[in-house]
């Protein structure tokens, strides 16, 4: 799996589970911490693909959202 320059923590999927125990990978938009004007690097095309690739490796469906989020910006307790 190739990447441009980001950590998997920031580009990988967020795995969520519903009440029935079904899991899905959330594929957030990654923009290298700021986008084309202010981001740390360009291009980030390979980094944007990481979430879908990890979900596929674990045989999880993937949900793409137009929201920008780097995985390191949230904290969860696993419940």
mmCIF file of N, CA and C in Angstrom:
data_model
loop_
_atom_site.group_PDB
_atom_site.id
_atom_site.type_symbol
_atom_site.label_atom_id
_atom_site.label_comp_id
_atom_site.label_asym_id
_atom_site.label_seq_id
_atom_site.Cartn_x
_atom_site.Cartn_y
_atom_site.Cartn_z
ATOM 1 N N UNK A 1 0.852 -1.167 0.000
ATOM 2 C CA UNK A 1 0.000 0.000 0.000
ATOM 3 C C UNK A 1 0.901 1.234 0.000
ATOM 4 N N UNK A 2 0.743 2.056 -1.001
ATOM 5 C CA UNK A 2 1.568 3.255 -1.128
ATOM 6 C C UNK A 2 0.917 4.448 -0.443
ATOM 7 N N UNK A 3 1.771 5.379 -0.007
ATOM 8 C CA UNK A 3 1.256 6.626 0.559
ATOM 9 C C UNK A 3 2.153 7.767 0.094
ATOM 10 N N UNK A 4 1.683 8.984 0.289
ATOM 11 C CA UNK A 4 2.467 10.155 -0.083
ATOM 12 C C UNK A 4 3.352 10.596 1.079
ATOM 13 N N UNK A 5 2.736 10.888 2.236
ATOM 14 C CA UNK A 5 3.540 11.379 3.355
ATOM 15 C C UNK A 5 2.815 11.316 4.700
ATOM 16 N N UNK A 6 1.599 10.826 4.749
ATOM 17 C CA UNK A 6 0.813 10.896 5.983
ATOM 18 C C UNK A 6 0.898 9.615 6.804
ATOM 19 N N UNK A 7 0.515 9.707 8.048
ATOM 20 C CA UNK A 7 0.413 8.549 8.935
ATOM 21 C C UNK A 7 -0.930 7.869 8.715
ATOM 22 N N UNK A 8 -0.963 6.565 8.875
ATOM 23 C CA UNK A 8 -2.217 5.818 8.757
ATOM 24 C C UNK A 8 -3.230 6.314 9.787
ATOM 25 N N UNK A 9 -2.762 6.744 10.937
ATOM 26 C CA UNK A 9 -3.655 7.302 11.956
ATOM 27 C C UNK A 9 -4.524 8.413 11.377
ATOM 28 N N UNK A 10 -3.962 9.208 10.481
ATOM 29 C CA UNK A 10 -4.669 10.358 9.930
ATOM 30 C C UNK A 10 -5.448 10.048 8.664
ATOM 31 N N UNK A 11 -5.052 9.019 7.929
ATOM 32 C CA UNK A 11 -5.674 8.734 6.639
ATOM 33 C C UNK A 11 -6.522 7.475 6.632
ATOM 34 N N UNK A 12 -6.360 6.633 7.640
ATOM 35 C CA UNK A 12 -7.105 5.373 7.686
ATOM 36 C C UNK A 12 -8.574 5.584 8.007
ATOM 37 N N UNK A 13 -9.367 4.525 7.864
ATOM 38 C CA UNK A 13 -10.802 4.649 8.122
ATOM 39 C C UNK A 13 -11.109 4.711 9.615
ATOM 40 N N UNK A 14 -12.200 5.348 9.951
ATOM 41 C CA UNK A 14 -12.770 5.237 11.296
ATOM 42 C C UNK A 14 -13.752 4.079 11.216
ATOM 43 N N UNK A 15 -13.573 3.078 12.063
ATOM 44 C CA UNK A 15 -14.450 1.910 12.041
ATOM 45 C C UNK A 15 -15.580 2.143 13.036
ATOM 46 N N UNK A 16 -16.805 2.076 12.552
ATOM 47 C CA UNK A 16 -17.973 2.257 13.418
ATOM 48 C C UNK A 16 -18.812 0.984 13.386
ATOM 49 N N UNK A 17 -19.562 0.784 14.468
ATOM 50 C CA UNK A 17 -20.368 -0.426 14.617
ATOM 51 C C UNK A 17 -21.772 -0.037 15.043
ATOM 52 N N UNK A 18 -22.779 -0.655 14.422
ATOM 53 C CA UNK A 18 -24.160 -0.365 14.809
ATOM 54 C C UNK A 18 -24.611 -1.316 15.919
ATOM 55 N N UNK A 19 -25.851 -1.183 16.356
ATOM 56 C CA UNK A 19 -26.379 -1.985 17.464
ATOM 57 C C UNK A 19 -26.378 -3.481 17.160
ATOM 58 N N UNK A 20 -26.408 -3.839 15.881
ATOM 59 C CA UNK A 20 -26.394 -5.250 15.487
ATOM 60 C C UNK A 20 -24.967 -5.798 15.373
ATOM 61 N N UNK A 21 -23.981 -4.968 15.637
ATOM 62 C CA UNK A 21 -22.592 -5.402 15.576
ATOM 63 C C UNK A 21 -21.966 -5.332 14.194
ATOM 64 N N UNK A 22 -22.683 -4.773 13.222
ATOM 65 C CA UNK A 22 -22.146 -4.644 11.871
ATOM 66 C C UNK A 22 -21.162 -3.474 11.831
ATOM 67 N N UNK A 23 -20.016 -3.693 11.212
ATOM 68 C CA UNK A 23 -18.973 -2.667 11.146
ATOM 69 C C UNK A 23 -18.840 -2.120 9.731
ATOM 70 N N UNK A 24 -18.438 -0.858 9.648
ATOM 71 C CA UNK A 24 -18.193 -0.203 8.359
ATOM 72 C C UNK A 24 -17.031 0.775 8.550
ATOM 73 N N UNK A 25 -16.267 0.994 7.488
ATOM 74 C CA UNK A 25 -15.164 1.946 7.538
ATOM 75 C C UNK A 25 -15.593 3.285 6.964
ATOM 76 N N UNK A 26 -15.379 4.345 7.710
ATOM 77 C CA UNK A 26 -15.691 5.689 7.226
ATOM 78 C C UNK A 26 -14.459 6.237 6.506
ATOM 79 N N UNK A 27 -14.657 6.654 5.270
ATOM 80 C CA UNK A 27 -13.590 7.198 4.430
ATOM 81 C C UNK A 27 -13.744 8.716 4.394
ATOM 82 N N UNK A 28 -13.010 9.402 5.269
ATOM 83 C CA UNK A 28 -13.048 10.860 5.350
ATOM 84 C C UNK A 28 -12.215 11.462 4.226
ATOM 85 N N UNK A 29 -12.468 12.716 3.908
ATOM 86 C CA UNK A 29 -11.609 13.446 2.975
ATOM 87 C C UNK A 29 -10.329 13.819 3.719
ATOM 88 N N UNK A 30 -9.207 13.552 3.106
ATOM 89 C CA UNK A 30 -7.909 13.946 3.663
ATOM 90 C C UNK A 30 -7.332 15.039 2.773
ATOM 91 N N UNK A 31 -6.854 16.145 3.375
ATOM 92 C CA UNK A 31 -6.329 17.261 2.571
ATOM 93 C C UNK A 31 -4.952 17.739 3.034
ATOM 94 N N UNK A 32 -4.168 16.838 3.591
ATOM 95 C CA UNK A 32 -2.794 17.148 4.016
ATOM 96 C C UNK A 32 -2.743 18.302 5.008
ATOM 97 N N UNK A 33 -3.697 18.323 5.911
ATOM 98 C CA UNK A 33 -3.748 19.307 6.990
ATOM 99 C C UNK A 33 -3.856 20.734 6.487
ATOM 100 N N UNK A 34 -4.768 20.965 5.536
ATOM 101 C CA UNK A 34 -5.014 22.339 5.114
ATOM 102 C C UNK A 34 -5.336 22.558 3.649
ATOM 103 N N UNK A 35 -5.230 21.567 2.825
ATOM 104 C CA UNK A 35 -5.587 21.726 1.419
ATOM 105 C C UNK A 35 -4.485 22.352 0.583
ATOM 106 N N UNK A 36 -4.832 22.700 -0.641
ATOM 107 C CA UNK A 36 -3.846 23.207 -1.594
ATOM 108 C C UNK A 36 -3.244 24.541 -1.171
ATOM 109 N N UNK A 37 -3.980 25.339 -0.419
ATOM 110 C CA UNK A 37 -3.459 26.615 0.070
ATOM 111 C C UNK A 37 -3.295 26.523 1.575
ATOM 112 N N UNK A 38 -2.160 26.071 2.019
ATOM 113 C CA UNK A 38 -1.913 25.976 3.448
ATOM 114 C C UNK A 38 -1.636 24.567 3.935
ATOM 115 N N UNK A 39 -1.849 23.578 3.092
ATOM 116 C CA UNK A 39 -1.556 22.202 3.487
ATOM 117 C C UNK A 39 -0.054 21.970 3.583
ATOM 118 N N UNK A 40 0.336 20.869 4.205
ATOM 119 C CA UNK A 40 1.756 20.605 4.401
ATOM 120 C C UNK A 40 2.463 20.077 3.164
ATOM 121 N N UNK A 41 1.731 19.434 2.255
ATOM 122 C CA UNK A 41 2.359 18.919 1.042
ATOM 123 C C UNK A 41 1.313 18.665 -0.029
ATOM 124 N N UNK A 42 1.784 18.490 -1.247
ATOM 125 C CA UNK A 42 0.934 18.172 -2.390
ATOM 126 C C UNK A 42 1.772 17.318 -3.328
ATOM 127 N N UNK A 43 1.243 16.337 -3.963
ATOM 128 C CA UNK A 43 -0.133 15.833 -3.889
ATOM 129 C C UNK A 43 -0.312 14.866 -2.721
ATOM 130 N N UNK A 44 -1.554 14.572 -2.417
ATOM 131 C CA UNK A 44 -1.887 13.596 -1.373
ATOM 132 C C UNK A 44 -2.832 12.521 -1.920
ATOM 133 N N UNK A 45 -2.784 12.311 -3.221
ATOM 134 C CA UNK A 45 -3.676 11.351 -3.886
ATOM 135 C C UNK A 45 -3.587 9.944 -3.295
ATOM 136 N N UNK A 46 -2.367 9.451 -3.062
ATOM 137 C CA UNK A 46 -2.197 8.101 -2.503
ATOM 138 C C UNK A 46 -2.739 8.033 -1.075
ATOM 139 N N UNK A 47 -2.521 9.092 -0.306
ATOM 140 C CA UNK A 47 -3.011 9.125 1.076
ATOM 141 C C UNK A 47 -4.531 9.052 1.125
ATOM 142 N N UNK A 48 -5.205 9.689 0.167
ATOM 143 C CA UNK A 48 -6.667 9.689 0.137
ATOM 144 C C UNK A 48 -7.220 8.285 -0.104
ATOM 145 N N UNK A 49 -6.447 7.395 -0.687
ATOM 146 C CA UNK A 49 -6.907 6.034 -0.994
ATOM 147 C C UNK A 49 -6.762 5.060 0.171
ATOM 148 N N UNK A 50 -6.000 5.418 1.188
ATOM 149 C CA UNK A 50 -5.662 4.494 2.276
ATOM 150 C C UNK A 50 -6.892 3.944 2.989
ATOM 151 N N UNK A 51 -7.854 4.787 3.338
ATOM 152 C CA UNK A 51 -9.028 4.331 4.100
ATOM 153 C C UNK A 51 -9.789 3.236 3.354
ATOM 154 N N UNK A 52 -10.039 3.436 2.075
ATOM 155 C CA UNK A 52 -10.748 2.416 1.282
ATOM 156 C C UNK A 52 -9.940 1.123 1.202
ATOM 157 N N UNK A 53 -8.625 1.242 1.046
ATOM 158 C CA UNK A 53 -7.772 0.062 0.938
ATOM 159 C C UNK A 53 -7.766 -0.740 2.235
ATOM 160 N N UNK A 54 -7.689 -0.065 3.365
ATOM 161 C CA UNK A 54 -7.700 -0.767 4.653
ATOM 162 C C UNK A 54 -9.051 -1.424 4.881
ATOM 163 N N UNK A 55 -10.138 -0.722 4.576
ATOM 164 C CA UNK A 55 -11.473 -1.320 4.715
ATOM 165 C C UNK A 55 -11.579 -2.580 3.860
ATOM 166 N N UNK A 56 -11.108 -2.508 2.631
ATOM 167 C CA UNK A 56 -11.163 -3.667 1.731
ATOM 168 C C UNK A 56 -10.323 -4.823 2.270
ATOM 169 N N UNK A 57 -9.146 -4.533 2.821
ATOM 170 C CA UNK A 57 -8.288 -5.579 3.389
ATOM 171 C C UNK A 57 -8.997 -6.338 4.500
ATOM 172 N N UNK A 58 -9.837 -5.629 5.251
ATOM 173 C CA UNK A 58 -10.555 -6.235 6.376
ATOM 174 C C UNK A 58 -11.980 -6.636 6.000
ATOM 175 N N UNK A 59 -12.257 -6.636 4.694
ATOM 176 C CA UNK A 59 -13.560 -7.037 4.158
ATOM 177 C C UNK A 59 -14.718 -6.245 4.769
ATOM 178 N N UNK A 60 -14.486 -4.935 4.922
ATOM 179 C CA UNK A 60 -15.507 -4.024 5.433
ATOM 180 C C UNK A 60 -16.029 -3.161 4.294
ATOM 181 N N UNK A 61 -17.327 -2.876 4.316
ATOM 182 C CA UNK A 61 -17.858 -1.874 3.402
ATOM 183 C C UNK A 61 -17.258 -0.534 3.785
ATOM 184 N N UNK A 62 -17.195 0.380 2.824
ATOM 185 C CA UNK A 62 -16.636 1.699 3.059
ATOM 186 C C UNK A 62 -17.684 2.752 2.739
ATOM 187 N N UNK A 63 -17.803 3.744 3.613
ATOM 188 C CA UNK A 63 -18.720 4.859 3.403
ATOM 189 C C UNK A 63 -17.888 6.116 3.198
ATOM 190 N N UNK A 64 -17.996 6.729 2.019
ATOM 191 C CA UNK A 64 -17.269 7.969 1.731
ATOM 192 C C UNK A 64 -18.120 9.165 2.120
ATOM 193 N N UNK A 65 -17.508 10.096 2.827
ATOM 194 C CA UNK A 65 -18.183 11.314 3.246
ATOM 195 C C UNK A 65 -17.434 12.515 2.673
ATOM 196 N N UNK A 66 -18.117 13.622 2.406
ATOM 197 C CA UNK A 66 -17.431 14.816 1.914
ATOM 198 C C UNK A 66 -16.759 15.619 3.036
ATOM 199 N N UNK A 67 -16.853 15.141 4.258
ATOM 200 C CA UNK A 67 -16.287 15.863 5.392
ATOM 201 C C UNK A 67 -14.788 15.613 5.511
ATOM 202 N N UNK A 68 -14.035 16.660 5.820
ATOM 203 C CA UNK A 68 -12.592 16.553 6.024
ATOM 204 C C UNK A 68 -12.333 16.204 7.480
ATOM 205 N N UNK A 69 -11.506 15.184 7.695
ATOM 206 C CA UNK A 69 -11.126 14.819 9.061
ATOM 207 C C UNK A 69 -9.818 14.054 9.016
ATOM 208 N N UNK A 70 -8.897 14.421 9.866
ATOM 209 C CA UNK A 70 -7.704 13.613 10.078
ATOM 210 C C UNK A 70 -7.948 12.799 11.337
ATOM 211 N N UNK A 71 -7.708 11.504 11.253
ATOM 212 C CA UNK A 71 -8.017 10.600 12.358
ATOM 213 C C UNK A 71 -7.376 10.962 13.681
ATOM 214 N N UNK A 72 -6.239 11.627 13.660
ATOM 215 C CA UNK A 72 -5.577 12.016 14.895
ATOM 216 C C UNK A 72 -6.270 13.145 15.631
ATOM 217 N N UNK A 73 -7.317 13.706 15.038
ATOM 218 C CA UNK A 73 -7.989 14.848 15.667
ATOM 219 C C UNK A 73 -9.176 14.439 16.534
ATOM 220 N N UNK A 74 -9.439 13.136 16.649
ATOM 221 C CA UNK A 74 -10.550 12.679 17.490
ATOM 222 C C UNK A 74 -10.046 11.647 18.499
ATOM 223 N N UNK A 75 -10.746 11.557 19.615
ATOM 224 C CA UNK A 75 -10.439 10.561 20.644
ATOM 225 C C UNK A 75 -11.696 9.756 20.906
ATOM 226 N N UNK A 76 -11.551 8.450 21.006
ATOM 227 C CA UNK A 76 -12.684 7.576 21.307
ATOM 228 C C UNK A 76 -12.271 6.587 22.385
ATOM 229 N N UNK A 77 -13.273 6.053 23.088
ATOM 230 C CA UNK A 77 -12.973 5.085 24.139
ATOM 231 C C UNK A 77 -13.297 3.652 23.732
ATOM 232 N N UNK A 78 -13.711 3.454 22.483
ATOM 233 C CA UNK A 78 -13.979 2.112 21.998
ATOM 234 C C UNK A 78 -15.361 1.585 22.306
ATOM 235 N N UNK A 79 -16.197 2.372 22.956
ATOM 236 C CA UNK A 79 -17.550 1.913 23.283
ATOM 237 C C UNK A 79 -18.582 2.691 22.495
#
